[in-house]
Structure formats: C-alpha cells, structure tokens
C-alpha cells in the first residue's frame, strides 16, 4: 500500500470529491504508475481518500491510498511523476508506506477566514469567543431520519479567534470522524446564535489531522 499526502488549494477547491477521485485515477495512469483494480465485472482503480472534503474547502493535509500492481516504484518517484501530471492547485507533498489505518484519524485543525463587507463589527472577536465557550451549542442537522438536534460543543476541542482589518481569523481543533464536526457548522452556529456577527464570506482550510492522542496522523 502507498499513501500520499497532498494539498488542494486555489481554484482546485471547486473540484468535487468524485471528480478528484477520477482526476487521481487519470493522473496515476498518465504517470505510468500501475495500481490494483477492484475485482468483478466492472473493474475500477482502487484508490481511496481518507476524509472527503466539502466543495470549496482547501486543505494541506489530504490522504490518498492505493496499491501498486506488480511494478515497484520508489516513493520519491511516485511523488515526482504525479506532480508532473496533476492540475494546478493539487500537489503531492509526500509519498510513503502507511503503518496506520485512516479510521484512527480523530481530530483536525481548521482555519476559517471570515470577511465582513462593511468592516469588522465592534466586539466581534470577544462575542464569538464567548459563544464558542458555551457549555452547549445545539444546531439542527439533516439526518437519515429527518431534522435532528445536535450539540456541536463536545466536538470542539479548542478555538482561537483574532481580528484584523475587516476580517476575523478563527482556528479550531475539531472532531474529524465518529463524530464529525464540519467546520462550516461553526458558521452555522454564528448565524443561529449571533447573526449580527455572521460573515459575508468565509474561506475554510484544513491545516492538519491527528489521532485521538493529538499526535499528527500519517
């Protein structure tokens, strides 16, 4: 098994998850990297991405796994070949042999850059800091059985807010899976509990992923 660490930034953030999978399948083929395929009548390249990104979200810590089929290629050569065939905004940062399973990913760091068209509202940083310090933050979430109430506060491990000019920068460590806190839910919490501080535009970026002990996951 080979794992690559890659980033997805700039205009590439608008590539959907399914299109990203297809992009890597084509890039692997064009790079001359033979990979195993699924069994059965309709065989497909076996590639998997650990934590699918929401459309429009950037990341510096995405993981993709695949298995080479027969030919052995060095990690450095895999990285070089793929970067020569990938589109702008998607770049392999490292290739290596994994020793841990993606299910061990527990937490992630994210950054939300919140922009205000008419300038940063007075007291916004303090007010939002107080909001996310509450013991409970219940939001409505659409589930398989309809709309459910979900308290996102237990999934928010830490948070820092700073303001500059017409922007607020929010950095948070949140649960990545089982349960999952989508960083966009932090903006939903602002809209629900403090709408006067809701930003006009938000850019979200994943920064790093961790296991339950808060060790960087690779």
mmCIF file of C-alpha atoms in Angstrom:
data_model
loop_
_atom_site.group_PDB
_atom_site.id
_atom_site.type_symbol
_atom_site.label_atom_id
_atom_site.label_comp_id
_atom_site.label_asym_id
_atom_site.label_seq_id
_atom_site.Cartn_x
_atom_site.Cartn_y
_atom_site.Cartn_z
ATOM 1 C CA UNK A 1 0.000 0.000 0.000
ATOM 2 C CA UNK A 2 1.171 3.524 -0.813
ATOM 3 C CA UNK A 3 -0.177 6.665 0.806
ATOM 4 C CA UNK A 4 0.256 10.186 -0.498
ATOM 5 C CA UNK A 5 -0.149 13.396 1.435
ATOM 6 C CA UNK A 6 -1.434 16.122 -0.873
ATOM 7 C CA UNK A 7 -2.823 19.620 -0.792
ATOM 8 C CA UNK A 8 -5.879 21.017 -2.555
ATOM 9 C CA UNK A 9 -5.815 24.807 -2.816
ATOM 10 C CA UNK A 10 -6.688 27.804 -5.021
ATOM 11 C CA UNK A 11 -9.168 27.053 -7.822
ATOM 12 C CA UNK A 12 -8.827 23.296 -7.193
ATOM 13 C CA UNK A 13 -11.084 23.661 -4.139
ATOM 14 C CA UNK A 14 -14.035 23.645 -6.555
ATOM 15 C CA UNK A 15 -13.246 20.125 -7.784
ATOM 16 C CA UNK A 16 -15.825 17.772 -6.246
ATOM 17 C CA UNK A 17 -14.824 14.641 -4.352
ATOM 18 C CA UNK A 18 -15.883 12.289 -7.153
ATOM 19 C CA UNK A 19 -14.085 14.375 -9.760
ATOM 20 C CA UNK A 20 -11.000 14.428 -7.528
ATOM 21 C CA UNK A 21 -11.017 10.621 -7.412
ATOM 22 C CA UNK A 22 -11.283 10.491 -11.205
ATOM 23 C CA UNK A 23 -8.514 13.080 -11.520
ATOM 24 C CA UNK A 24 -6.121 10.962 -9.461
ATOM 25 C CA UNK A 25 -7.061 7.804 -11.352
ATOM 26 C CA UNK A 26 -6.217 9.519 -14.642
ATOM 27 C CA UNK A 27 -3.046 11.099 -13.220
ATOM 28 C CA UNK A 28 -1.806 7.715 -11.980
ATOM 29 C CA UNK A 29 -2.418 6.206 -15.414
ATOM 30 C CA UNK A 30 -0.723 9.075 -17.264
ATOM 31 C CA UNK A 31 2.206 8.913 -14.844
ATOM 32 C CA UNK A 32 2.747 5.246 -15.674
ATOM 33 C CA UNK A 33 2.026 4.107 -12.114
ATOM 34 C CA UNK A 34 0.197 0.751 -12.327
ATOM 35 C CA UNK A 35 -2.277 0.268 -9.495
ATOM 36 C CA UNK A 36 -4.534 -2.576 -8.474
ATOM 37 C CA UNK A 37 -8.147 -2.642 -9.605
ATOM 38 C CA UNK A 38 -11.294 -3.830 -7.898
ATOM 39 C CA UNK A 39 -12.482 -7.344 -8.706
ATOM 40 C CA UNK A 40 -15.636 -8.217 -10.594
ATOM 41 C CA UNK A 41 -17.204 -7.424 -13.958
ATOM 42 C CA UNK A 42 -16.734 -3.632 -13.834
ATOM 43 C CA UNK A 43 -13.186 -3.289 -12.526
ATOM 44 C CA UNK A 44 -12.076 0.119 -11.277
ATOM 45 C CA UNK A 45 -8.808 1.541 -9.940
ATOM 46 C CA UNK A 46 -8.664 1.006 -6.174
ATOM 47 C CA UNK A 47 -7.972 4.423 -4.700
ATOM 48 C CA UNK A 48 -9.424 5.900 -1.513
ATOM 49 C CA UNK A 49 -9.314 9.309 0.155
ATOM 50 C CA UNK A 50 -9.428 9.320 3.945
ATOM 51 C CA UNK A 51 -11.692 12.290 4.726
ATOM 52 C CA UNK A 52 -13.611 13.666 1.719
ATOM 53 C CA UNK A 53 -13.563 17.464 1.554
ATOM 54 C CA UNK A 54 -16.630 19.617 1.161
ATOM 55 C CA UNK A 55 -16.740 21.589 -2.080
ATOM 56 C CA UNK A 56 -14.936 24.921 -1.739
ATOM 57 C CA UNK A 57 -12.770 23.869 1.214
ATOM 58 C CA UNK A 58 -8.974 23.990 0.879
ATOM 59 C CA UNK A 59 -6.583 21.581 2.575
ATOM 60 C CA UNK A 60 -2.884 20.990 3.219
ATOM 61 C CA UNK A 61 -3.344 17.521 4.725
ATOM 62 C CA UNK A 62 -5.325 15.206 2.424
ATOM 63 C CA UNK A 63 -4.500 11.499 2.284
ATOM 64 C CA UNK A 64 -4.997 9.121 -0.646
ATOM 65 C CA UNK A 65 -4.222 5.379 -0.532
ATOM 66 C CA UNK A 66 -3.603 2.971 -3.415
ATOM 67 C CA UNK A 67 -1.745 -0.290 -4.017
ATOM 68 C CA UNK A 68 0.823 -0.742 -6.741
ATOM 69 C CA UNK A 69 0.160 -3.592 -9.169
ATOM 70 C CA UNK A 70 3.364 -5.534 -9.708
ATOM 71 C CA UNK A 71 5.954 -2.900 -10.604
ATOM 72 C CA UNK A 72 7.735 -1.365 -7.633
ATOM 73 C CA UNK A 73 8.311 2.388 -7.801
ATOM 74 C CA UNK A 74 10.077 4.435 -5.158
ATOM 75 C CA UNK A 75 8.109 6.907 -3.066
ATOM 76 C CA UNK A 76 10.162 9.823 -4.400
ATOM 77 C CA UNK A 77 9.489 8.729 -7.993
ATOM 78 C CA UNK A 78 5.743 8.400 -7.336
ATOM 79 C CA UNK A 79 5.688 11.943 -5.963
ATOM 80 C CA UNK A 80 7.675 13.292 -8.925
ATOM 81 C CA UNK A 81 5.577 11.547 -11.571
ATOM 82 C CA UNK A 82 2.234 12.512 -10.065
ATOM 83 C CA UNK A 83 3.146 16.165 -9.616
ATOM 84 C CA UNK A 84 4.068 16.287 -13.298
ATOM 85 C CA UNK A 85 0.539 15.140 -14.254
ATOM 86 C CA UNK A 86 -1.731 16.804 -11.686
ATOM 87 C CA UNK A 87 -3.621 20.044 -12.255
ATOM 88 C CA UNK A 88 -2.694 23.405 -10.644
ATOM 89 C CA UNK A 89 -3.804 23.573 -7.027
ATOM 90 C CA UNK A 90 -3.280 19.869 -6.329
ATOM 91 C CA UNK A 91 0.228 18.850 -5.300
ATOM 92 C CA UNK A 92 1.681 15.743 -3.680
ATOM 93 C CA UNK A 93 3.651 16.758 -0.593
ATOM 94 C CA UNK A 94 4.885 13.280 0.338
ATOM 95 C CA UNK A 95 4.552 9.612 -0.654
ATOM 96 C CA UNK A 96 5.216 6.813 1.822
ATOM 97 C CA UNK A 97 4.194 3.372 3.076
ATOM 98 C CA UNK A 98 1.482 3.769 5.735
ATOM 99 C CA UNK A 99 1.501 1.914 9.049
ATOM 100 C CA UNK A 100 -1.819 3.230 10.401
ATOM 101 C CA UNK A 101 -5.404 2.990 9.169
ATOM 102 C CA UNK A 102 -7.494 6.065 8.307
ATOM 103 C CA UNK A 103 -10.081 5.058 10.912
ATOM 104 C CA UNK A 104 -7.533 6.200 13.529
ATOM 105 C CA UNK A 105 -7.920 9.816 12.410
ATOM 106 C CA UNK A 106 -9.829 11.556 15.203
ATOM 107 C CA UNK A 107 -9.194 15.315 15.049
ATOM 108 C CA UNK A 108 -8.316 18.036 12.590
ATOM 109 C CA UNK A 109 -7.157 21.622 12.725
ATOM 110 C CA UNK A 110 -9.017 24.077 10.533
ATOM 111 C CA UNK A 111 -8.835 27.771 9.771
ATOM 112 C CA UNK A 112 -11.827 29.935 8.915
ATOM 113 C CA UNK A 113 -11.067 33.334 7.399
ATOM 114 C CA UNK A 114 -14.250 35.365 7.826
ATOM 115 C CA UNK A 115 -14.683 38.551 5.794
ATOM 116 C CA UNK A 116 -17.097 41.433 6.506
ATOM 117 C CA UNK A 117 -18.002 43.721 3.613
ATOM 118 C CA UNK A 118 -18.658 46.728 5.859
ATOM 119 C CA UNK A 119 -15.800 46.255 8.274
ATOM 120 C CA UNK A 120 -15.372 44.087 11.320
ATOM 121 C CA UNK A 121 -18.306 44.553 13.742
ATOM 122 C CA UNK A 122 -17.235 46.053 17.037
ATOM 123 C CA UNK A 123 -16.643 43.432 19.716
ATOM 124 C CA UNK A 124 -16.980 40.546 17.265
ATOM 125 C CA UNK A 125 -13.917 38.590 18.420
ATOM 126 C CA UNK A 126 -14.918 38.719 22.086
ATOM 127 C CA UNK A 127 -18.554 37.923 21.406
ATOM 128 C CA UNK A 128 -17.751 34.911 19.252
ATOM 129 C CA UNK A 129 -15.164 33.705 21.739
ATOM 130 C CA UNK A 130 -17.887 33.758 24.391
ATOM 131 C CA UNK A 131 -20.302 31.995 22.041
ATOM 132 C CA UNK A 132 -17.974 29.071 21.439
ATOM 133 C CA UNK A 133 -17.159 28.844 25.153
ATOM 134 C CA UNK A 134 -20.762 27.959 25.994
ATOM 135 C CA UNK A 135 -21.413 24.594 27.585
ATOM 136 C CA UNK A 136 -23.864 23.721 24.806
ATOM 137 C CA UNK A 137 -24.321 24.725 21.154
ATOM 138 C CA UNK A 138 -27.291 22.935 19.630
ATOM 139 C CA UNK A 139 -27.877 23.105 15.875
ATOM 140 C CA UNK A 140 -30.367 21.490 13.549
ATOM 141 C CA UNK A 141 -28.857 18.876 11.272
ATOM 142 C CA UNK A 142 -30.462 16.888 8.497
ATOM 143 C CA UNK A 143 -30.025 13.162 9.154
ATOM 144 C CA UNK A 144 -31.282 9.957 7.569
ATOM 145 C CA UNK A 145 -34.484 10.208 9.616
ATOM 146 C CA UNK A 146 -35.005 13.933 9.017
ATOM 147 C CA UNK A 147 -34.050 17.019 11.006
ATOM 148 C CA UNK A 148 -32.287 16.250 14.292
ATOM 149 C CA UNK A 149 -30.843 18.366 17.084
ATOM 150 C CA UNK A 150 -27.073 18.096 17.547
ATOM 151 C CA UNK A 151 -24.877 19.650 20.220
ATOM 152 C CA UNK A 152 -21.613 20.542 18.456
ATOM 153 C CA UNK A 153 -19.862 21.837 21.577
ATOM 154 C CA UNK A 154 -18.359 18.450 22.664
ATOM 155 C CA UNK A 155 -16.805 18.130 19.189
ATOM 156 C CA UNK A 156 -14.982 21.458 19.502
ATOM 157 C CA UNK A 157 -11.701 20.754 21.298
ATOM 158 C CA UNK A 158 -10.087 24.210 21.130
ATOM 159 C CA UNK A 159 -10.580 27.518 19.384
ATOM 160 C CA UNK A 160 -8.726 30.799 18.889
ATOM 161 C CA UNK A 161 -10.107 33.997 17.340
ATOM 162 C CA UNK A 162 -8.210 37.064 16.193
ATOM 163 C CA UNK A 163 -9.339 40.129 14.259
ATOM 164 C CA UNK A 164 -7.559 42.359 11.774
ATOM 165 C CA UNK A 165 -8.993 44.969 9.426
ATOM 166 C CA UNK A 166 -12.273 43.657 8.053
ATOM 167 C CA UNK A 167 -11.520 40.004 8.813
ATOM 168 C CA UNK A 168 -11.741 37.541 11.668
ATOM 169 C CA UNK A 169 -9.444 34.526 11.720
ATOM 170 C CA UNK A 170 -10.822 31.536 13.586
ATOM 171 C CA UNK A 171 -8.621 28.493 14.195
ATOM 172 C CA UNK A 172 -10.147 25.392 15.734
ATOM 173 C CA UNK A 173 -9.395 21.772 16.524
ATOM 174 C CA UNK A 174 -12.498 19.678 15.922
ATOM 175 C CA UNK A 175 -13.575 16.039 15.769
ATOM 176 C CA UNK A 176 -12.829 14.601 12.342
ATOM 177 C CA UNK A 177 -14.944 11.448 12.435
ATOM 178 C CA UNK A 178 -17.114 9.385 14.764
ATOM 179 C CA UNK A 179 -18.469 12.001 15.437
ATOM 180 C CA UNK A 180 -17.667 14.599 12.776
ATOM 181 C CA UNK A 181 -17.830 18.359 13.095
ATOM 182 C CA UNK A 182 -17.850 20.035 9.703
ATOM 183 C CA UNK A 183 -16.083 23.415 10.153
ATOM 184 C CA UNK A 184 -18.957 25.023 8.234
ATOM 185 C CA UNK A 185 -21.126 24.231 11.265
ATOM 186 C CA UNK A 186 -19.175 26.877 13.188
ATOM 187 C CA UNK A 187 -20.535 29.468 10.763
ATOM 188 C CA UNK A 188 -23.995 27.926 11.151
ATOM 189 C CA UNK A 189 -23.654 28.407 14.924
ATOM 190 C CA UNK A 190 -22.806 32.088 14.426
ATOM 191 C CA UNK A 191 -25.843 32.508 12.140
ATOM 192 C CA UNK A 192 -28.101 30.820 14.685
ATOM 193 C CA UNK A 193 -26.870 32.398 17.921
ATOM 194 C CA UNK A 194 -25.179 35.671 16.918
ATOM 195 C CA UNK A 195 -26.433 36.649 13.438
ATOM 196 C CA UNK A 196 -25.102 40.197 13.795
ATOM 197 C CA UNK A 197 -21.590 38.695 13.537
ATOM 198 C CA UNK A 198 -22.288 36.409 10.596
ATOM 199 C CA UNK A 199 -19.562 36.985 7.954
ATOM 200 C CA UNK A 200 -20.338 37.878 4.371
ATOM 201 C CA UNK A 201 -17.769 35.385 3.101
ATOM 202 C CA UNK A 202 -15.809 32.541 4.704
ATOM 203 C CA UNK A 203 -12.791 30.650 3.363
ATOM 204 C CA UNK A 204 -12.188 27.325 5.131
ATOM 205 C CA UNK A 205 -8.872 25.451 5.124
ATOM 206 C CA UNK A 206 -7.853 22.165 6.708
ATOM 207 C CA UNK A 207 -4.427 22.520 8.265
ATOM 208 C CA UNK A 208 -3.556 19.192 9.926
ATOM 209 C CA UNK A 209 -5.012 15.859 11.078
ATOM 210 C CA UNK A 210 -4.403 13.968 14.336
ATOM 211 C CA UNK A 211 -5.162 10.760 16.192
ATOM 212 C CA UNK A 212 -7.112 10.735 19.459
ATOM 213 C CA UNK A 213 -3.916 11.470 21.423
ATOM 214 C CA UNK A 214 -3.413 14.591 19.274
ATOM 215 C CA UNK A 215 -0.368 13.184 17.509
ATOM 216 C CA UNK A 216 -0.068 14.142 13.834
ATOM 217 C CA UNK A 217 -1.539 11.337 11.735
ATOM 218 C CA UNK A 218 0.274 9.978 8.735
#
